[in-house]
Amino acid sequence: MKRIQSAQELEAYRQECLAVRDPQRTVITICAGTGCLAHGCSNVVDAIRQELEKQGLDQVEVKATGCHGFCEQGPLVVVHPQGVFYHKVKVEDVPDIIARTVQKGEVIESLLYALPTTKEKISLEKDVPFYKLQKRIIFGSNGLIDPTSIDDYLAIGGYQALAKALTGMSPDAVLEEVKKSGLRGRGGGGFPTGRKWESTRNVDSEVKYVICNADEGDPGAYMDRSLLEGNPHAVIEGMLLGAYAVGATDGYVYVRHEYPLAVTNLTMAIDAAREMGLLGENILGSSFSFDIKISRGGGAFVCGESSALIASIEGQVGEPRAKHIHMAESGLWGKPTVLNNVETWANVPVIIDKGAEWYRSIGTEGSPGTKIFSLVGKVNNTGLVEVPMGITLREIIFDIGGGIPGGRKFKAVQTGGPSGGCIPEEHLDLQVDFDELGKVGSMMGSGGMIVMDDRTCMVDVAKYFLNFLKGESCGKCTTCREGILRMYEILDKITRGEGELSDLDLLEKLAVVVQEGSMCGLGKTAPNPVLSTLRYFRDEYLAHINDKKCPAGVCKELIHFEIDPDACTGCHKCARVCPVGAAHGEKKEPHEIDQDKCIKCGMCYDACKFDAVKII
Amino acid sequence: MESTVKKITAKYGSDPSQIIAMLQDLQSAKRYLPEEDLRELAEALAIPLTRVYRIATFFKAFSLEPKGEHIINVCMGTACHVRGAERILNELERQLGISRGETTADQKFSLETVNCLGACALGPVVVVDQEYHGDMTPGQVDKLMENYR
């Protein structure tokens, strides 16, 4: 590949890429994101390639793309140009797909997705409500491109925003456009991106850095992983535009230790961009030079905090530092630094390409644009969804997410990761944006949305988050290190049925100490899961303390399993699965559970087809 | 034969700011960070051994103890938690006779937990040697382990 020297050459090359991509040709896209890989999509990709060869269809293109978002239904296969959508595809299905759908244009009924409610079958990807109700301006490209091909990215208009900026916009104009767009940081804080950039722009320094925070640590959120794996060039282009606006020459992407595929795809993308001259010296023949390095994290949640992240890039332990030193003046290696997360960077090319005005037409006044959420937990359509800000929780969970599995009752949705809170049913019509979530005691965070049903214990959830945070506290501030531990111990006591009423007051008092006395966001927000569950689900705490009961049937010390002799058919299934011989009985006779032997693993409960095993 | 540390310092140079990446390479080459290698590295980078240990003990990616032949990683992310990850972990602990964070006496299995693997739609997730197993139940643990015993 020869270096591209100007915007005109880039455009000419894009046209070459488009010329070999007849929009009417058949392309089979297979989602090869982490979810679908786990569902076995690699074998499906291989089978499709082999079958095409066998049936002599070498003109059909096969694309293994990044994550499409509908992870629950994987492996996903889409046959273009019609857009026929097949879900849960197995290797055995492949010959039929090629012979009938590719060769004859027929739709295979049995592979179509059916609505969970009406069982109506849907043939085309664009008509699936999960996709149809979203607004996928950032994440939608994932389904169209092979993340390892820069030509694919160019063919969908990639690096057009960069060319536009370098040929017709001054750095200030780029900055102004981002400021006007109202883009706010997607990593959690929601700080206006343009203002952040401006502070760095205004500092006079030969060397400045831009950093992409890909240390996605909030449990239950994986949109950054999927963007970086599925569309790495969008992040690179965003960083290029940011660097141009603030006057930076070097960039770093700090990728989480647990995301090896993201590192692989990003490395490939950086190499390809460099080879083409889109990274390096004098980009597109301009005086702007910029390059990107990857820094792999060491596996510490606190490194998502900006100053800890920078310490980690510098080869130090990832401990945060006091916030009075501003990153804009003294960040990485003491130089002015801009740090944004993956999703924020991926928004930038869209803003420059389509303009701030267009961008502001999406979302709410205070939070323009879209947000990608990971909709997970007790919900039918788990996956990644991109929606305009201002959509209600109800629309996300029930219309896009298809509601709660097994006809169970919605209880709460947890947003904002370990810094966030649990939102109860009464707030389901809340319009989701940075400000509204704060009003009900939660926060946007990086976009994790964990749905909980009546079988989720809220005391257990609060304990879960404190357990997480006590392990991740770096230990620098005493209030965080010791305070979280004490709060955890109290919750643990309550879930064991040993809690007292006064514990609730103590929890609330400790919460204030931890919030006030800790330096970084981790400690300052650590009590949120406890406070929000105490606010909305105090009854559940009281049931654990006063009645020694766990109403959701989760806390082991407060529950036991019994078999209802009237419902039991004596099928013996429970006895077969019981790992310790506690469930027993004669065939065709009602069975029993020996409470002394029972380890409460719940396997009998899962196995019983007659709902005879009860959690008491 | 050239030592692992020599190979690593040849790749990254003797720039101490690259220490995390160097330790990552050492960890993947030896499956843990042996003391003698850490000493060699401290000398090669001309930094105090305490600084090497400070990094090696701060980040979760590093282990000072040898790991088992197969690494079982149970995701404890929120989505996996509400779908019963703790039950899966308990069953693995019971079957292997070790607690989370430990390695079996025969050095065959290490049982680890991770705060979130970012495969939330598949929860509960167990990863054995980089291979993902989604929608796990305690009842499936036995079958899963059969493949590695």
PDB file of C-alpha atoms in Angstrom, chain B:
ATOM      1  CA  MET B   1      20.510 -20.156  26.281  1.00  0.00           C
ATOM      2  CA  GLU B   2      19.330 -16.555  26.510  1.00  0.00           C
ATOM      3  CA  SER B   3      17.150 -15.960  29.563  1.00  0.00           C
ATOM      4  CA  THR B   4      13.514 -14.923  29.248  1.00  0.00           C
ATOM      5  CA  VAL B   5      14.289 -11.597  30.899  1.00  0.00           C
ATOM      6  CA  LYS B   6      17.082 -10.913  28.366  1.00  0.00           C
ATOM      7  CA  LYS B   7      14.682 -11.578  25.503  1.00  0.00           C
ATOM      8  CA  ILE B   8      12.137  -9.228  27.072  1.00  0.00           C
ATOM      9  CA  THR B   9      14.592  -6.403  27.696  1.00  0.00           C
ATOM     10  CA  ALA B  10      15.874  -6.824  24.155  1.00  0.00           C
ATOM     11  CA  LYS B  11      12.315  -6.266  22.909  1.00  0.00           C
ATOM     12  CA  TYR B  12      11.429  -3.263  25.098  1.00  0.00           C
ATOM     13  CA  GLY B  13      14.865  -1.807  25.825  1.00  0.00           C
ATOM     14  CA  SER B  14      15.820  -0.877  29.353  1.00  0.00           C
ATOM     15  CA  ASP B  15      13.125   1.775  29.741  1.00  0.00           C
ATOM     16  CA  PRO B  16      11.551   1.254  33.196  1.00  0.00           C
ATOM     17  CA  SER B  17       8.282   2.858  32.056  1.00  0.00           C
ATOM     18  CA  GLN B  18       7.663  -0.298  29.997  1.00  0.00           C
ATOM     19  CA  ILE B  19       7.801  -2.493  33.102  1.00  0.00           C
ATOM     20  CA  ILE B  20       4.112  -3.473  33.088  1.00  0.00           C
ATOM     21  CA  ALA B  21       4.343  -4.739  29.522  1.00  0.00           C
ATOM     22  CA  MET B  22       7.565  -6.594  30.388  1.00  0.00           C
ATOM     23  CA  LEU B  23       5.989  -8.289  33.386  1.00  0.00           C
ATOM     24  CA  GLN B  24       3.016  -9.243  31.226  1.00  0.00           C
ATOM     25  CA  ASP B  25       5.341 -10.991  28.772  1.00  0.00           C
ATOM     26  CA  LEU B  26       7.148 -12.706  31.612  1.00  0.00           C
ATOM     27  CA  GLN B  27       3.854 -13.800  33.154  1.00  0.00           C
ATOM     28  CA  SER B  28       2.644 -15.313  29.885  1.00  0.00           C
ATOM     29  CA  ALA B  29       5.978 -17.022  29.202  1.00  0.00           C
ATOM     30  CA  LYS B  30       6.304 -18.623  32.651  1.00  0.00           C
ATOM     31  CA  ARG B  31       2.685 -18.483  33.907  1.00  0.00           C
ATOM     32  CA  TYR B  32       3.968 -16.660  36.999  1.00  0.00           C
ATOM     33  CA  LEU B  33       6.716 -14.258  38.043  1.00  0.00           C
ATOM     34  CA  PRO B  34       9.617 -16.217  39.545  1.00  0.00           C
ATOM     35  CA  GLU B  35      11.712 -14.352  42.087  1.00  0.00           C
ATOM     36  CA  GLU B  36      14.990 -14.882  40.226  1.00  0.00           C
ATOM     37  CA  ASP B  37      13.517 -13.379  37.068  1.00  0.00           C
ATOM     38  CA  LEU B  38      12.269 -10.346  38.981  1.00  0.00           C
ATOM     39  CA  ARG B  39      15.748  -9.874  40.444  1.00  0.00           C
ATOM     40  CA  GLU B  40      17.277 -10.118  36.981  1.00  0.00           C
ATOM     41  CA  LEU B  41      14.772  -7.612  35.629  1.00  0.00           C
ATOM     42  CA  ALA B  42      15.394  -5.103  38.427  1.00  0.00           C
ATOM     43  CA  GLU B  43      19.089  -5.281  37.683  1.00  0.00           C
ATOM     44  CA  ALA B  44      18.626  -4.956  33.927  1.00  0.00           C
ATOM     45  CA  LEU B  45      16.421  -1.867  34.357  1.00  0.00           C
ATOM     46  CA  ALA B  46      18.650  -0.472  37.117  1.00  0.00           C
ATOM     47  CA  ILE B  47      15.692   0.047  39.464  1.00  0.00           C
ATOM     48  CA  PRO B  48      15.178  -1.181  43.047  1.00  0.00           C
ATOM     49  CA  LEU B  49      13.704  -4.663  43.426  1.00  0.00           C
ATOM     50  CA  THR B  50      11.010  -3.162  45.663  1.00  0.00           C
ATOM     51  CA  ARG B  51       9.667  -1.160  42.729  1.00  0.00           C
ATOM     52  CA  VAL B  52       9.378  -4.317  40.625  1.00  0.00           C
ATOM     53  CA  TYR B  53       7.550  -6.063  43.472  1.00  0.00           C
ATOM     54  CA  ARG B  54       5.273  -3.088  44.034  1.00  0.00           C
ATOM     55  CA  ILE B  55       4.024  -3.388  40.449  1.00  0.00           C
ATOM     56  CA  ALA B  56       3.984  -7.185  40.512  1.00  0.00           C
ATOM     57  CA  THR B  57       1.759  -7.270  43.574  1.00  0.00           C
ATOM     58  CA  PHE B  58      -0.540  -4.357  42.656  1.00  0.00           C
ATOM     59  CA  PHE B  59      -1.975  -5.633  39.393  1.00  0.00           C
ATOM     60  CA  LYS B  60      -4.211  -8.663  39.154  1.00  0.00           C
ATOM     61  CA  ALA B  61      -2.635  -9.888  35.940  1.00  0.00           C
ATOM     62  CA  PHE B  62       0.446 -10.979  37.854  1.00  0.00           C
ATOM     63  CA  SER B  63       1.028 -13.953  40.119  1.00  0.00           C
ATOM     64  CA  LEU B  64       4.009 -14.731  42.306  1.00  0.00           C
ATOM     65  CA  GLU B  65       2.914 -18.365  42.597  1.00  0.00           C
ATOM     66  CA  PRO B  66       3.013 -20.891  39.749  1.00  0.00           C
ATOM     67  CA  LYS B  67      -0.384 -21.325  38.067  1.00  0.00           C
ATOM     68  CA  GLY B  68      -1.993 -24.604  37.103  1.00  0.00           C
ATOM     69  CA  GLU B  69      -1.901 -26.136  33.639  1.00  0.00           C
ATOM     70  CA  HIS B  70      -5.539 -25.110  33.047  1.00  0.00           C
ATOM     71  CA  ILE B  71      -6.825 -21.766  34.217  1.00  0.00           C
ATOM     72  CA  ILE B  72     -10.505 -21.628  35.042  1.00  0.00           C
ATOM     73  CA  ASN B  73     -11.850 -18.112  35.234  1.00  0.00           C
ATOM     74  CA  VAL B  74     -15.330 -17.562  36.649  1.00  0.00           C
ATOM     75  CA  CYS B  75     -16.830 -14.200  35.737  1.00  0.00           C
ATOM     76  CA  MET B  76     -18.257 -12.418  38.768  1.00  0.00           C
ATOM     77  CA  GLY B  77     -19.606  -9.397  36.869  1.00  0.00           C
ATOM     78  CA  THR B  78     -22.978  -8.005  37.909  1.00  0.00           C
ATOM     79  CA  ALA B  79     -24.860  -9.619  35.050  1.00  0.00           C
ATOM     80  CA  CYS B  80     -23.319 -13.006  35.829  1.00  0.00           C
ATOM     81  CA  HIS B  81     -23.913 -12.463  39.546  1.00  0.00           C
ATOM     82  CA  VAL B  82     -27.658 -11.914  39.205  1.00  0.00           C
ATOM     83  CA  ARG B  83     -27.839 -15.015  37.028  1.00  0.00           C
ATOM     84  CA  GLY B  84     -26.149 -17.194  39.635  1.00  0.00           C
ATOM     85  CA  ALA B  85     -22.342 -16.983  39.147  1.00  0.00           C
ATOM     86  CA  GLU B  86     -21.748 -17.664  42.835  1.00  0.00           C
ATOM     87  CA  ARG B  87     -23.465 -21.050  42.524  1.00  0.00           C
ATOM     88  CA  ILE B  88     -21.200 -22.005  39.620  1.00  0.00           C
ATOM     89  CA  LEU B  89     -18.130 -20.958  41.570  1.00  0.00           C
ATOM     90  CA  ASN B  90     -19.241 -22.933  44.638  1.00  0.00           C
ATOM     91  CA  GLU B  91     -19.705 -26.056  42.528  1.00  0.00           C
ATOM     92  CA  LEU B  92     -16.241 -25.647  40.946  1.00  0.00           C
ATOM     93  CA  GLU B  93     -14.719 -25.164  44.395  1.00  0.00           C
ATOM     94  CA  ARG B  94     -16.483 -28.292  45.616  1.00  0.00           C
ATOM     95  CA  GLN B  95     -15.412 -30.417  42.648  1.00  0.00           C
ATOM     96  CA  LEU B  96     -11.798 -29.245  42.635  1.00  0.00           C
ATOM     97  CA  GLY B  97     -11.472 -29.196  46.414  1.00  0.00           C
ATOM     98  CA  ILE B  98      -9.869 -25.730  46.357  1.00  0.00           C
ATOM     99  CA  SER B  99     -11.056 -22.183  47.042  1.00  0.00           C
ATOM    100  CA  ARG B 100     -11.090 -19.313  44.580  1.00  0.00           C
ATOM    101  CA  GLY B 101      -7.597 -18.039  43.901  1.00  0.00           C
ATOM    102  CA  GLU B 102      -5.972 -21.422  44.564  1.00  0.00           C
ATOM    103  CA  THR B 103      -4.288 -24.082  42.457  1.00  0.00           C
ATOM    104  CA  THR B 104      -4.855 -27.819  42.854  1.00  0.00           C
ATOM    105  CA  ALA B 105      -2.031 -29.800  44.495  1.00  0.00           C
ATOM    106  CA  ASP B 106      -1.311 -31.644  41.215  1.00  0.00           C
ATOM    107  CA  GLN B 107      -0.815 -28.240  39.494  1.00  0.00           C
ATOM    108  CA  LYS B 108      -3.527 -29.159  37.031  1.00  0.00           C
ATOM    109  CA  PHE B 109      -6.111 -26.417  37.694  1.00  0.00           C
ATOM    110  CA  SER B 110      -6.098 -22.843  38.957  1.00  0.00           C
ATOM    111  CA  LEU B 111      -9.479 -21.438  39.940  1.00  0.00           C
ATOM    112  CA  GLU B 112      -9.724 -17.698  39.423  1.00  0.00           C
ATOM    113  CA  THR B 113     -12.446 -15.099  39.453  1.00  0.00           C
ATOM    114  CA  VAL B 114     -12.651 -11.984  37.306  1.00  0.00           C
ATOM    115  CA  ASN B 115     -14.788  -8.927  37.930  1.00  0.00           C
ATOM    116  CA  CYS B 116     -16.229  -8.824  34.429  1.00  0.00           C
ATOM    117  CA  LEU B 117     -15.186 -10.388  31.164  1.00  0.00           C
ATOM    118  CA  GLY B 118     -17.413  -8.175  29.066  1.00  0.00           C
ATOM    119  CA  ALA B 119     -19.423 -11.131  27.799  1.00  0.00           C
ATOM    120  CA  CYS B 120     -22.417 -10.122  29.879  1.00  0.00           C
ATOM    121  CA  ALA B 121     -25.092 -11.396  27.532  1.00  0.00           C
ATOM    122  CA  LEU B 122     -23.880 -14.960  28.036  1.00  0.00           C
ATOM    123  CA  GLY B 123     -23.869 -14.945  31.809  1.00  0.00           C
ATOM    124  CA  PRO B 124     -22.988 -16.813  33.853  1.00  0.00           C
ATOM    125  CA  VAL B 125     -19.710 -17.249  31.985  1.00  0.00           C
ATOM    126  CA  VAL B 126     -16.789 -19.537  32.742  1.00  0.00           C
ATOM    127  CA  VAL B 127     -13.605 -19.282  30.685  1.00  0.00           C
ATOM    128  CA  VAL B 128     -11.249 -22.230  30.621  1.00  0.00           C
ATOM    129  CA  ASP B 129      -7.904 -21.526  28.921  1.00  0.00           C
ATOM    130  CA  GLN B 130      -9.382 -18.616  26.914  1.00  0.00           C
ATOM    131  CA  GLU B 131     -12.386 -20.662  25.779  1.00  0.00           C
ATOM    132  CA  TYR B 132     -15.767 -19.158  26.699  1.00  0.00           C
ATOM    133  CA  HIS B 133     -18.606 -21.236  28.107  1.00  0.00           C
ATOM    134  CA  GLY B 134     -21.800 -19.231  28.463  1.00  0.00           C
ATOM    135  CA  ASP B 135     -25.185 -19.794  30.144  1.00  0.00           C
ATOM    136  CA  MET B 136     -23.591 -22.083  32.709  1.00  0.00           C
ATOM    137  CA  THR B 137     -25.526 -23.921  35.405  1.00  0.00           C
ATOM    138  CA  PRO B 138     -24.065 -25.781  38.404  1.00  0.00           C
ATOM    139  CA  GLY B 139     -25.303 -28.975  36.753  1.00  0.00           C
ATOM    140  CA  GLN B 140     -23.084 -28.362  33.695  1.00  0.00           C
ATOM    141  CA  VAL B 141     -19.885 -27.957  35.689  1.00  0.00           C
ATOM    142  CA  ASP B 142     -19.175 -31.673  35.808  1.00  0.00           C
ATOM    143  CA  LYS B 143     -19.526 -32.055  32.035  1.00  0.00           C
ATOM    144  CA  LEU B 144     -17.337 -29.020  31.402  1.00  0.00           C
ATOM    145  CA  MET B 145     -14.573 -30.283  33.654  1.00  0.00           C
ATOM    146  CA  GLU B 146     -14.596 -33.725  31.990  1.00  0.00           C
ATOM    147  CA  ASN B 147     -12.985 -32.150  28.918  1.00  0.00           C
ATOM    148  CA  TYR B 148      -9.933 -31.104  30.904  1.00  0.00           C
ATOM    149  CA  ARG B 149      -9.434 -33.848  33.480  1.00  0.00           C
TER     150      ARG B 149
END
